[in-house]
Amino acid sequence: MLTAKEIRDSFKQFFESKQHAIVPSAPMVIKDDPTLMFTNAGMNQWKDIILGTRDPEPRRRADTQKCLRVSGKHNDLEEVGHDTYHHTMFEMLGNWSFGDYFKEGAIDMAWEYLVDVLKLDPKDLYVTVFEGDPKEGLERDDEAAGYWLKHVPEDHIINGNKHDNFWEMGDTGPCGPCSEIHVDSRTPEQRAASGKSGRELVNQDDPQVIEIWNLVFMQYNRKADGSLEKLSMNVIDTGMGFERLVRMLQGKHSNYDTDVFQPIIKAEEQITGLSYETYEAQEANRANGTQEANEAQEQVNVAMRVCADHLRAVAFSIADGQLPSNAKAGYVIRRILRRAVRYAYTFLGQKEAFLYKLVPTLVEEMGDAFPELKAQQTLVAKVMKEEEDSFLRTLDKGISMLDKAMEQLKAEGKTELDGEQAFRLFDTYGFPLDLTELICRENGFTVNEEQFNVEMQKQKERARNAAAVENSDWVEISHETHETHEAHEQVFVGYDYSEYSCHILRYRKVTQKKNEFYELVLDYTPFYGEMGGQVGDQGVLVSENETIEVIDSKRENNQTVHIVKQLPKDPTAEFMACVDTDKRDASAANHTATHLLDYALKQVLGDHVEQKGSFVSPNTLRFDFSHFEKVTDEQLREVERMVNDMIRQDLPRDEHRDMPVEEAKKLGAIALFGEKYGDKVRVMRFGPSCELCGGIHATSTGRIGFFKIISESSVAAGIRRIEAVTGNQAEELLYHMEDMIKNIKSFFNNAKDLQAVIQKYIEEHDHMKKEIEGFQAQAVERTTKRLVEKARNVNGVTVITDVIPMSPAAAKDLAFKVRAAVEGSLLCVIGSHDNQKPQLTIMMSDDMVSDHGLNAGQMVREAAKLIQGGGGGQPHFAQAGGKNADGLSAAVDKVIELAKL
Ligand code: ATP
Ligand code: MG
């Protein structure tokens, strides 16, 4: 039996033998495409080739691509764990032809690989072809059907509708008809029992008759207005689910029974003490077990699948640089992790962090094929554990809130939890409805699902309104007089120029929260679009007749998009694109400083330091990196010294554009995990610092001027953040500090040795504070004695009253001292005032409460009205503050009156 690894290798070997270049997987997290957060298919990284904006060579490629289908058009999250063949993260094996072979070549190669190389039985294979769609003006794909007839009998070819057989990446973008290969993997018994042919079960959600390979014939681009535009070349894009293929070849009936998942599931069994049923075991057990036992076991099965699957998705995203967070892609990852925690908590009895314990097994299984995982194992586990811990705390809080709600229901004799409460639990504590229902059911309650859905809908609408960004289609501008170099491509000239003559190639309108602006693409641009943490350039476009301000620029599909408030009156005019060089130079200096910082951190802290994010603007720089404890003040100082030393050496910029990746690696250039690099890379070297980087940099390190760290903090488990300033911002910082010290000195008569003077003041202050406390205690002693001496006796009760200047704390102290000094029944009422603030204090002996039925709290509230105040306390001791000190003696008398002695 072939192992998963052998199968992965055989795919690569086969397509290599067919002249395909074997290329690496792109990162799973996408950073420069607003229409897509995660890679959901192998073709994503080739989108710009397919759209004709990037060089298609080499025209035949193949790879295995990490995909994640948890958001947007392709979202399988809710299926995962409940079925046995959809994953959140999975590997997609793919081969591409960019204007090389088309339908016939793709079909022949797929067939050869599955049947001749891997020996799948052709009797079990069915293929689908697009049946056409009159509304789109598309006909049946007779061409593909014709090529299939070379390999399969007519009754193994099935017509499919637009939903199944017209592949689209998202709402817009490349698309085309497709042809899928399905495998009937039923056992002979199942075939006999069902009485249906494989053909009848294709695309019917039968878990044993599933699609494994989709051959997409890209011919169109779907535009924002819904129309289809023909692509400039035909593209073959295929995707085969690796885990599904492994299952077919290993003769299994569930992806989770293959060697891709079994080691992880075994680890789960070991930790939880529960056992997982493979497909075969389940078939056997079903017959013997009671229905209840079967259901309980099935919950364990589902939970183990969910955890095994989500572990991969979360670990790979973290390794790709996407940490769980509150927004966008980070939030999606957080939700996946929380889904796993819930299943483990509810069905696997894991009340403490669990997933992170599976990381070593995952790394052992996949670390060789995906080195980014192995290199960052410690970080991945740390981040996961912290996320799990924090969600488990939230779960606990939510559960106690739910307990209270159920108690209340019980008291009111109700049995249904209202949907708003359930929604609040969902919204604030991440409790999905099914968990709330489960807990309620265990306690004999139900949940109003309808109300919950109404609330959910309301929230969705709120979110939609807040986030809505509308892009209209790009409007192409034709330039009759001007020869643009190539129809669509933009040339970036910003590494060499800050001004350049240009034309607008296309523009579109963008509406966001009622704000309107335009995005422009130029044929030549010196503008650097936001990328790799460096903010986009600002500047102007100047033509003979007008000047347009560029407020920002960003990077999209490898092009700079210029953001402007209004369109030029004549968009066909020739423009001079001018970058604001003050801002750019400041950003460039900060960017270069982050490289020096990265280098110095590795020297001072060690090689485990990996860049985890950065932000570079004209004013400041921020650098996030993996490190597992606080960086000490000494270490920070050492880093600063090292960076400033490199600045003073005025190391020149040594830039290599278009260097082959291998050569760059030999130079020791640092690459980032989760970053997409082509075959040719740009290397940026300043003395010992050498990185792959596409950013704008200072011409030499001396331009940075001076580097000063302003903070070091934690951003997440295992990730630290350094913020720093350079150049004139560092100068400003110095002035600010100098001014502050001058001011402080002036408070101390411009003392020469400021530290010694402040030290002396502090000592004196502490000394005086102690002395005052001593005097106060003595005063209280004296007053106690005086009050006890002048006490009255009213019907056997010692009554003490007085109005004196005193702090509230001292009054309390006094009241307790009086109580200790008086034997027998006591009623002591003290009106004190401190800086015009009146305070009423009542102290009684216990028998006044138990025998006389008095309550100091109630009495103080009543009497405090006379000082315009309020308060309360215990039955024997209470205090109230107020506003009107003149009412103090009346308030004291009022208390005595209320006591009715
Ligand atoms: P399905 O109908 O089974 O969800 P699909 O039509 O969404 O599949 P494609 O978008 O054509 O699948 O993706 C190409 C291949 O990737 C599929 O043939 C399948 O083998 C695999 N695949 C798709 N989704 C998943 C998933 N969630 N988990 C594992 N493999 C998948
Ligand atoms: Mg699908």
PDB file of C-alpha atoms in Angstrom, residues 73 253 270 281 640 674 728 804:
ATOM      1  CA  LYS A  73     -17.776  31.197  -1.907  1.00  0.00           C
ATOM      2  CA  HIS A 253     -13.904   4.602   3.203  1.00  0.00           C
ATOM      3  CA  GLN A 270      -4.303   8.513  24.020  1.00  0.00           C
ATOM      4  CA  ALA A 281     -15.360  -0.670  13.065  1.00  0.00           C
ATOM      5  CA  GLU A 640      19.956  49.811  19.991  1.00  0.00           C
ATOM      6  CA  GLY A 674       3.916  32.787   4.679  1.00  0.00           C
ATOM      7  CA  ASN A 728      13.956  63.563  12.964  1.00  0.00           C
ATOM      8  CA  ILE A 804     -15.718  67.202  65.624  1.00  0.00           C
TER       9      ILE A 804
END
